[in-house]
Tab-separated table of C-alpha atoms in Angstrom:
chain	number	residue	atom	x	y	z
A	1	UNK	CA	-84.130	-94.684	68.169
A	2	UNK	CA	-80.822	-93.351	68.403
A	3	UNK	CA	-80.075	-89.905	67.808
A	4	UNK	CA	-79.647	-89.389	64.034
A	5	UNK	CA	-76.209	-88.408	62.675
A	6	UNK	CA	-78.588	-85.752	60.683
A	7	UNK	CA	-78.327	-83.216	63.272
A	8	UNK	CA	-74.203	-82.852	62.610
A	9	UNK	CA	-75.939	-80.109	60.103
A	10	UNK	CA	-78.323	-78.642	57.470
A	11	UNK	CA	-79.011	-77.170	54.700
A	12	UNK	CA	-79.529	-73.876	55.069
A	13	UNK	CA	-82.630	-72.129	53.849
A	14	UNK	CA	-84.003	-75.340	52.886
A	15	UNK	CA	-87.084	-76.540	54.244
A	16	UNK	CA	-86.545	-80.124	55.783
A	17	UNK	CA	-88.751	-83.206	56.589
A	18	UNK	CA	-88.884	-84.172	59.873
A	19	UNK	CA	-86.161	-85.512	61.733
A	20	UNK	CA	-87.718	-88.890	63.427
A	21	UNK	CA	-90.442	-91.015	61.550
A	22	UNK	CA	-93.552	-91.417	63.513
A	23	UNK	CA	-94.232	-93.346	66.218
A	24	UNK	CA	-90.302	-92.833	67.203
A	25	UNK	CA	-88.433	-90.966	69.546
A	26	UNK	CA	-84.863	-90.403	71.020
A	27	UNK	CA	-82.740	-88.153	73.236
A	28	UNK	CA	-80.351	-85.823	72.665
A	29	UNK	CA	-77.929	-85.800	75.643
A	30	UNK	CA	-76.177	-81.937	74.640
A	31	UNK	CA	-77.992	-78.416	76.477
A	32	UNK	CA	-80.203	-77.210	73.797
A	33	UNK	CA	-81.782	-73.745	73.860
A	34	UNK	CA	-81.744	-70.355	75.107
A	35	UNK	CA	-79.568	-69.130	77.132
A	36	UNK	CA	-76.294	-69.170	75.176
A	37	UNK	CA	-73.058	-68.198	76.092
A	38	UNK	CA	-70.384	-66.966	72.700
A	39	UNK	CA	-67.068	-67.399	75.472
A	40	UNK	CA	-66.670	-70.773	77.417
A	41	UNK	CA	-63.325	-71.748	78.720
A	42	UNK	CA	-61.158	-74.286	77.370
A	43	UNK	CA	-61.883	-76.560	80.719
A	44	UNK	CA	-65.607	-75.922	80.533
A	45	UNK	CA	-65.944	-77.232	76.982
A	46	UNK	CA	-63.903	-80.227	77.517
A	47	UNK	CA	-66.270	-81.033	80.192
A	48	UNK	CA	-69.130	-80.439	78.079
A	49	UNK	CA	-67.547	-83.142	75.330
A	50	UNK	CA	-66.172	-79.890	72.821
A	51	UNK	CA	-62.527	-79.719	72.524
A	52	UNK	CA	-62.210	-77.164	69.706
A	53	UNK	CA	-63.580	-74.224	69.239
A	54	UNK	CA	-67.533	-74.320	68.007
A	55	UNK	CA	-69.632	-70.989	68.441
A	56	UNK	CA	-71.926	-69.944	71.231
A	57	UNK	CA	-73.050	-73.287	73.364
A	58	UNK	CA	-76.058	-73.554	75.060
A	59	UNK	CA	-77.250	-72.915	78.287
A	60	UNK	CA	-80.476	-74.673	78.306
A	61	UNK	CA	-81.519	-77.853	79.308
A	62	UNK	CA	-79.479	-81.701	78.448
A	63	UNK	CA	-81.501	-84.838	77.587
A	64	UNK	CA	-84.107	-82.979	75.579
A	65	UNK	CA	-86.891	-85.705	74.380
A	66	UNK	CA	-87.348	-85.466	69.966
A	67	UNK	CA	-90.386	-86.723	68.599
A	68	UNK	CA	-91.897	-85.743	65.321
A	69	UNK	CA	-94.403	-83.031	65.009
A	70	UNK	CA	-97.327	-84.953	64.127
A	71	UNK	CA	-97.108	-87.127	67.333
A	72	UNK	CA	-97.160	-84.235	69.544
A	73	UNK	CA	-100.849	-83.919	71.326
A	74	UNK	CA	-102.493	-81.872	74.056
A	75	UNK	CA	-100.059	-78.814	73.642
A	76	UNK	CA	-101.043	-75.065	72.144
A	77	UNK	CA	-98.331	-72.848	70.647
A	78	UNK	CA	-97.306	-69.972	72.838
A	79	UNK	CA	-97.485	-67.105	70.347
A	80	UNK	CA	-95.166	-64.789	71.727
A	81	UNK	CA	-92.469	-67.302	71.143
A	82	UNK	CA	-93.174	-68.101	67.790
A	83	UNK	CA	-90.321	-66.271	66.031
A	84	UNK	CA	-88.711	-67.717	63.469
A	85	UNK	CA	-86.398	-66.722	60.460
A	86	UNK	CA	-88.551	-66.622	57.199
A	87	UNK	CA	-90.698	-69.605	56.514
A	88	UNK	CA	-91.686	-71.375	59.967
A	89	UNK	CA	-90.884	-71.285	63.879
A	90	UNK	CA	-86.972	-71.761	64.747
A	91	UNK	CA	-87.293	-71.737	68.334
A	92	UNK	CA	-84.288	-69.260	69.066
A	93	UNK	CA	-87.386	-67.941	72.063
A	94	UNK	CA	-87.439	-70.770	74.043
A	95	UNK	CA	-89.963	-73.490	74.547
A	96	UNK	CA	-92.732	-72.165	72.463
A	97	UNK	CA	-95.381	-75.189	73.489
A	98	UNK	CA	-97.688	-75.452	76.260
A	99	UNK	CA	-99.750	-77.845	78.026
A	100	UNK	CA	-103.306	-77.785	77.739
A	101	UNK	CA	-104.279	-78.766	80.707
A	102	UNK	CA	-101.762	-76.425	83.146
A	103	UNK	CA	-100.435	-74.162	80.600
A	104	UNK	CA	-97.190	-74.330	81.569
A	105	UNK	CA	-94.184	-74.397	78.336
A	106	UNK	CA	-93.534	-77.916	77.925
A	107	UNK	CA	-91.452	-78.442	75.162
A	108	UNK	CA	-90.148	-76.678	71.227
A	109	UNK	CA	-91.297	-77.251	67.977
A	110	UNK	CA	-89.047	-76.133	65.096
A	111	UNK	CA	-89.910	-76.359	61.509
A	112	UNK	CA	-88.125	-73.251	60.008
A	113	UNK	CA	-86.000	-73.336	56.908
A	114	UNK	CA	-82.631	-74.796	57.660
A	115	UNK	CA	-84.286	-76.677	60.838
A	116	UNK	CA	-84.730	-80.273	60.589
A	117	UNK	CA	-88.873	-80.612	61.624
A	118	UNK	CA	-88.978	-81.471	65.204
A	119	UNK	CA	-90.596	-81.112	68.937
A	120	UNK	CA	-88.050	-81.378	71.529
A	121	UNK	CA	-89.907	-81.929	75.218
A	122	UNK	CA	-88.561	-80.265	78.078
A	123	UNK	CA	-87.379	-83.334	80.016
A	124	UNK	CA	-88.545	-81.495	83.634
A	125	UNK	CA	-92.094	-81.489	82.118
A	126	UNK	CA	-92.247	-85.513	80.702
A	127	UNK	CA	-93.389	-87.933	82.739
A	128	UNK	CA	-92.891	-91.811	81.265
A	129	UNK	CA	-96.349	-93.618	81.904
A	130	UNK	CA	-97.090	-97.240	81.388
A	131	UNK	CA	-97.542	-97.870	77.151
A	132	UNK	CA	-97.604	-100.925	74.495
A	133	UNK	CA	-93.789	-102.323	74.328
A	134	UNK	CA	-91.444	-100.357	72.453
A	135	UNK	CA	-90.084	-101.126	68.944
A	136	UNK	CA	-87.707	-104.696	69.290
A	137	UNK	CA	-84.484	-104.321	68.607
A	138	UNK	CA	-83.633	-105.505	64.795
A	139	UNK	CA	-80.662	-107.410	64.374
A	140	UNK	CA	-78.317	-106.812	61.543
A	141	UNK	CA	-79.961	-109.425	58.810
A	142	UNK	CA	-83.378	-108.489	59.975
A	143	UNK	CA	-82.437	-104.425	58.795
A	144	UNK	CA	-80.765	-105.718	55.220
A	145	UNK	CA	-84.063	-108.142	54.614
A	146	UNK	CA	-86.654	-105.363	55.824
A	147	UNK	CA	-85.214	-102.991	53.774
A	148	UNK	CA	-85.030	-100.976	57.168
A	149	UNK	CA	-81.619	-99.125	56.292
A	150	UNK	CA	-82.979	-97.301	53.173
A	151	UNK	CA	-84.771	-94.451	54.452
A	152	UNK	CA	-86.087	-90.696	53.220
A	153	UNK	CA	-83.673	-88.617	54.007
A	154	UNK	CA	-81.531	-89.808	50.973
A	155	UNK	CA	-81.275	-85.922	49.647
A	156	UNK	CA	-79.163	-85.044	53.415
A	157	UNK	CA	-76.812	-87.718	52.534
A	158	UNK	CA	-73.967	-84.778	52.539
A	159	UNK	CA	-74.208	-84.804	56.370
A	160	UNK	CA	-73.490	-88.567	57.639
A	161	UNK	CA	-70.710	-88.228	54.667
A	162	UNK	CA	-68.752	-85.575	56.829
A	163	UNK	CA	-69.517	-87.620	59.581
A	164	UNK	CA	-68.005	-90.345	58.458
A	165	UNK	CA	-65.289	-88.154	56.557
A	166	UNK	CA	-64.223	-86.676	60.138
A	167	UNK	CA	-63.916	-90.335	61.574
A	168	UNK	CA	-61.833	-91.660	59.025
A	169	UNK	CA	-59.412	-88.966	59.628
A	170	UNK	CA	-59.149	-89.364	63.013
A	171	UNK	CA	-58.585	-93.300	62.233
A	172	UNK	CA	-55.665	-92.698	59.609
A	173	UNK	CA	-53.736	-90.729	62.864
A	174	UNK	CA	-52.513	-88.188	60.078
A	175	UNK	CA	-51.491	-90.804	57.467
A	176	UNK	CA	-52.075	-90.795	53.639
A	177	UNK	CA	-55.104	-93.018	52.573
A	178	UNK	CA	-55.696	-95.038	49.891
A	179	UNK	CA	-59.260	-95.061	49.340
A	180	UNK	CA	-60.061	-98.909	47.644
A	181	UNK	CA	-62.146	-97.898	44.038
A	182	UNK	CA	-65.816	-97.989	44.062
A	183	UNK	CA	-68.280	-96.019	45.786
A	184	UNK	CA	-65.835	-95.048	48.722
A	185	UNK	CA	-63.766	-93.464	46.549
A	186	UNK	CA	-66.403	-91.509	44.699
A	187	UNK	CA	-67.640	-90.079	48.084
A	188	UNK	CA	-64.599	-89.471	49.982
A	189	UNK	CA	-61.524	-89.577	47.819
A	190	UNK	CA	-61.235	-86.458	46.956
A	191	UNK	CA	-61.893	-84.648	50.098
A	192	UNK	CA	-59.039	-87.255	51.834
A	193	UNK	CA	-56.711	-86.379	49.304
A	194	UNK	CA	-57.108	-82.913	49.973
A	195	UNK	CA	-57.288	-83.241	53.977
A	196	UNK	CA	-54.109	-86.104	53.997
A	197	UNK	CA	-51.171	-86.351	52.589
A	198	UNK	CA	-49.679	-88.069	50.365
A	199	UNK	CA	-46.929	-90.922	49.838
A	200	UNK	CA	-45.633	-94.119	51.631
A	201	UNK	CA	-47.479	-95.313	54.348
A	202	UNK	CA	-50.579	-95.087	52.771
A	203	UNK	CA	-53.544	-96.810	54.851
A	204	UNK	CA	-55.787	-98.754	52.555
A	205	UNK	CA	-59.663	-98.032	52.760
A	206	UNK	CA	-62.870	-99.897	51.978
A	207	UNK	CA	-66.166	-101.044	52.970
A	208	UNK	CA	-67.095	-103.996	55.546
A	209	UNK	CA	-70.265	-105.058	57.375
A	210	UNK	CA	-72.970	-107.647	57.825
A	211	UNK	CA	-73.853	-109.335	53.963
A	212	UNK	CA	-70.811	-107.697	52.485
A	213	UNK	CA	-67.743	-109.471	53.731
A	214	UNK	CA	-64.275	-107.846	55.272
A	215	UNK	CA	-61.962	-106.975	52.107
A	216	UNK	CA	-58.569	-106.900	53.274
A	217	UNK	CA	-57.651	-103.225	54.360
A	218	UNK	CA	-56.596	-101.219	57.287
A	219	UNK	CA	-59.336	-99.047	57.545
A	220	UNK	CA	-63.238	-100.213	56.969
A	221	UNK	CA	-65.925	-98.464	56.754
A	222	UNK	CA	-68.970	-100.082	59.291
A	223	UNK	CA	-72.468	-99.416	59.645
A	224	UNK	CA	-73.706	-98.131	63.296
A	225	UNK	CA	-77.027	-99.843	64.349
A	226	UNK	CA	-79.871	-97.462	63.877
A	227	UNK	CA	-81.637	-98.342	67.070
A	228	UNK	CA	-78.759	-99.440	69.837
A	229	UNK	CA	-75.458	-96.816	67.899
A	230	UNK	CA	-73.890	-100.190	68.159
A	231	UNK	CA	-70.649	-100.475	66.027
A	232	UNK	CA	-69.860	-103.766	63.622
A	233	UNK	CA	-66.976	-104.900	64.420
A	234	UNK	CA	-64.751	-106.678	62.062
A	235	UNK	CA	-63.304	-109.964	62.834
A	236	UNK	CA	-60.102	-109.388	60.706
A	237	UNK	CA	-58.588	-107.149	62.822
A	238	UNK	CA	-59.119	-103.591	60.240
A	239	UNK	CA	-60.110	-100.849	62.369
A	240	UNK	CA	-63.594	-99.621	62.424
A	241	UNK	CA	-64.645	-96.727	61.059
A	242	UNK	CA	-68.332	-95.924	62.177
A	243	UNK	CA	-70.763	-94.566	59.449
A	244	UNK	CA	-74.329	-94.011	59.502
A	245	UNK	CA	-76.198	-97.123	57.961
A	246	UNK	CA	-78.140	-96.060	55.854
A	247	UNK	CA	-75.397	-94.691	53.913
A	248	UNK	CA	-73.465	-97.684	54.620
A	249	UNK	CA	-76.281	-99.319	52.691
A	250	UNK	CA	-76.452	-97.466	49.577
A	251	UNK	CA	-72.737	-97.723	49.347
A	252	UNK	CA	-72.726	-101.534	49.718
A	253	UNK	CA	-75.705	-102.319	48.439
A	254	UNK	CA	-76.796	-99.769	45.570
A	255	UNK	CA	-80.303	-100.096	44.269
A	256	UNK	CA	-80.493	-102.076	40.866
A	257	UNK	CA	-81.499	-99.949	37.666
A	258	UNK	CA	-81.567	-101.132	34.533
A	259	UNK	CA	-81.504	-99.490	31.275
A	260	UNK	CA	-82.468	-102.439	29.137
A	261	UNK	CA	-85.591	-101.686	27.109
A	262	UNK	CA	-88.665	-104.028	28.395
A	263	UNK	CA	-92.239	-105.181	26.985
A	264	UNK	CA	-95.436	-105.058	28.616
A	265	UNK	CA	-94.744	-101.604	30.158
A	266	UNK	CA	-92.107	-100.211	32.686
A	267	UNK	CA	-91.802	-102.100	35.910
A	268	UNK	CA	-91.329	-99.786	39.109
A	269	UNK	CA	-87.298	-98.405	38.935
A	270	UNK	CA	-86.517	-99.013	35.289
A	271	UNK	CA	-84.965	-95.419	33.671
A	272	UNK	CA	-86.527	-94.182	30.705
A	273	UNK	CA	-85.423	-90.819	28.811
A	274	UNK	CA	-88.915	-89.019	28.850
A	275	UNK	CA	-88.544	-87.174	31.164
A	276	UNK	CA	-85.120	-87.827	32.467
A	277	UNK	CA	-84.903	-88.747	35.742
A	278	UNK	CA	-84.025	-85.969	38.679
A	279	UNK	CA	-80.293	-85.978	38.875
A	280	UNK	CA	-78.231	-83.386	41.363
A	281	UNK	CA	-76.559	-80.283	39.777
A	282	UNK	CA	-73.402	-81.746	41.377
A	283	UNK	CA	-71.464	-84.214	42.731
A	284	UNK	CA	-72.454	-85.338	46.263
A	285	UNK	CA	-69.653	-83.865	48.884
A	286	UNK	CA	-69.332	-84.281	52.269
A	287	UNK	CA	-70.712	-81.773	54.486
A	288	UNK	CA	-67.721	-79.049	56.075
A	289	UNK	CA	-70.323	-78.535	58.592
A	290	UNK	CA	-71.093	-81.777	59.885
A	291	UNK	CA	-67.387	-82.446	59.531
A	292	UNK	CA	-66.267	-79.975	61.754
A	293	UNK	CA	-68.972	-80.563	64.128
A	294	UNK	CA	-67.777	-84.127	64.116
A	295	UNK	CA	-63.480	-83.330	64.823
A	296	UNK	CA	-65.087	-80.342	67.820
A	297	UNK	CA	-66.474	-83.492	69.651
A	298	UNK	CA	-63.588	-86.003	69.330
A	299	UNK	CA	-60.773	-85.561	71.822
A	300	UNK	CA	-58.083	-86.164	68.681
A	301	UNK	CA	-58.930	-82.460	67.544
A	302	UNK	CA	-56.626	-81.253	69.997
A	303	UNK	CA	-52.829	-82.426	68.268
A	304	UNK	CA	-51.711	-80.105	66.297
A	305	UNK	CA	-51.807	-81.420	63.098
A	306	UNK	CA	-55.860	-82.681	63.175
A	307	UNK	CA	-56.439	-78.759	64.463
A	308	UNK	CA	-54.561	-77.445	61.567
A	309	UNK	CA	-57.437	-79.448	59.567
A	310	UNK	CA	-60.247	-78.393	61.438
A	311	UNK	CA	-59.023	-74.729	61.277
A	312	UNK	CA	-58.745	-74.766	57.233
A	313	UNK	CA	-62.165	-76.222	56.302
């Protein structure tokens, strides 16, 4: 799979699922791990794809293999290494798995609160050996029919919103936005009218993507395939603004729920007042977190006026 947006941020002293769904895996090309380093030149982090200033930055290894927990096998934990903050392991020791069979530390597991649940394998120690095919490669109409887009992490939906928050900042080069009404507006307006300013000029934005259609604006809004981080492209010449798809989904298509009474029972989704169903305390906001983390790793960060942004939030 592709490396999920997710890791842009958390929710800190939460405890969170894990990361990948079963059977799945993906790389993350960034140093992860112990040793870190609080002081890196300007040079050095520009290198390293960080072009604004973002805490300590790691000294371990790149290209780090994720899989979930449960699909890990033939590995012990290496006790000594098992420190963690309050509820689980947070790997701040190093590789804290071993093999069985040579004993030697193979790879992480995290599952700490404020950790998203995941093994990440020491890419010196994997070997690839022969295995079934991997997972095809969905295309876009085969995601919408499968349902494929509409996945559990639906209560992290803060982080791909900075995400996508950062990117559309970038995109308006500085310039006030005018946010189309609907669900766009209801997840980013606000934020953009307190990030942008405002006036004449104004770049329109809405949503666009496979079953939806290109509404005529300057800025859209575009899933990113799950599986390749392949962008949709628009055909009517709007710039692209990437967003994680699931996201995308439940912005362009929202699930149906009625609130007309029914006979014979209640059919799976209908709303009834008895209990009422789980709603959040507030409304959703993008993530500051994954928005920063988003502008530190886009070149743009360095004019003036996106740092004066990035150094406020």
């Amino acid at each position: 799979m592709a490396l999920p947006i997710h890791l842009a941020g958390t929710h800190w002293e939460t405890l969170h699922p894990p990361l990948l769904e079963a059977g799945t895996y993906t790389v993350d090309p960034e140093p992860y791990g112990p040793p870190w380093r609080d002081e890196v030149g300007t040079r050095e982090a520009a290198e390293r794809g960080l072009f604004a200033p973002s805490g300590a930055l790691s000294d371990g290894s790149p290209d780090t293999v994720l899989l979930a927990p449960g699909d890990i096998r033939g590995t012990r934990l290496i006790l000594e290494r098992a420190g963690g903050y309050c509820m689980g392991i947070d790997g701040s020791d190093g590789p804290n798995l071993a093999c069985l069979g040579c004993d030697l530390p193979v790879g992480t597991r995290m599952d700490d609160c404020g950790c998203w649940q995941v093994v990440r394998l020491v890419p010196q120690a994997v070997v690839r050996l022969p295995s079934p095919p991997e997972r095809p490669v969905m295309d876009w109409a085969e995601l919408l029919a499968t349902g494929a887009l509409w996945h559990r992490l639906r209560a992290y939906w803060d982080i791909p919103a900075g995400v996508a928050l950062a990117q559309v900042v970038v995109a308006a080069g500085g310039a006030p936005v005018e946010v189309a009404p609907g669900p766009v507006s209801g997840l980013l307006g606000r934020a953009l009218g307190a990030l942008l300013p405002v006036g004449e000029g104004a770049k329109r934005l809405d949503l666009a993507g496979p079953g939806y259609g290109e509404p005529a604006a300057d800025l859209v809004l575009v899933p990113v395939h799950p599986q390749t981080r392949e962008v949709w492209r628009p055909r009517a010449g709007a710039v692209p603004v990437p967003m994680d798809a699931a996201l995308w989904a439940e912005l362009a298509f929202p699930p149906h729920r009625t609130r007309l009474p029914v006979v014979g029972g209640l059919p799976p989704g209908v709303e009834r007042d008895d209990p009422l169903p789980p709603h959040p305390l507030y409304p959703l906001q993008p993530s500051s977190e994954a928005f920063r983390y988003t502008l530190a790793r886009m070149p743009a960060v360095r004019e003036p006026w996106l740092r004066a942004i990035y150094d406020r939030v």
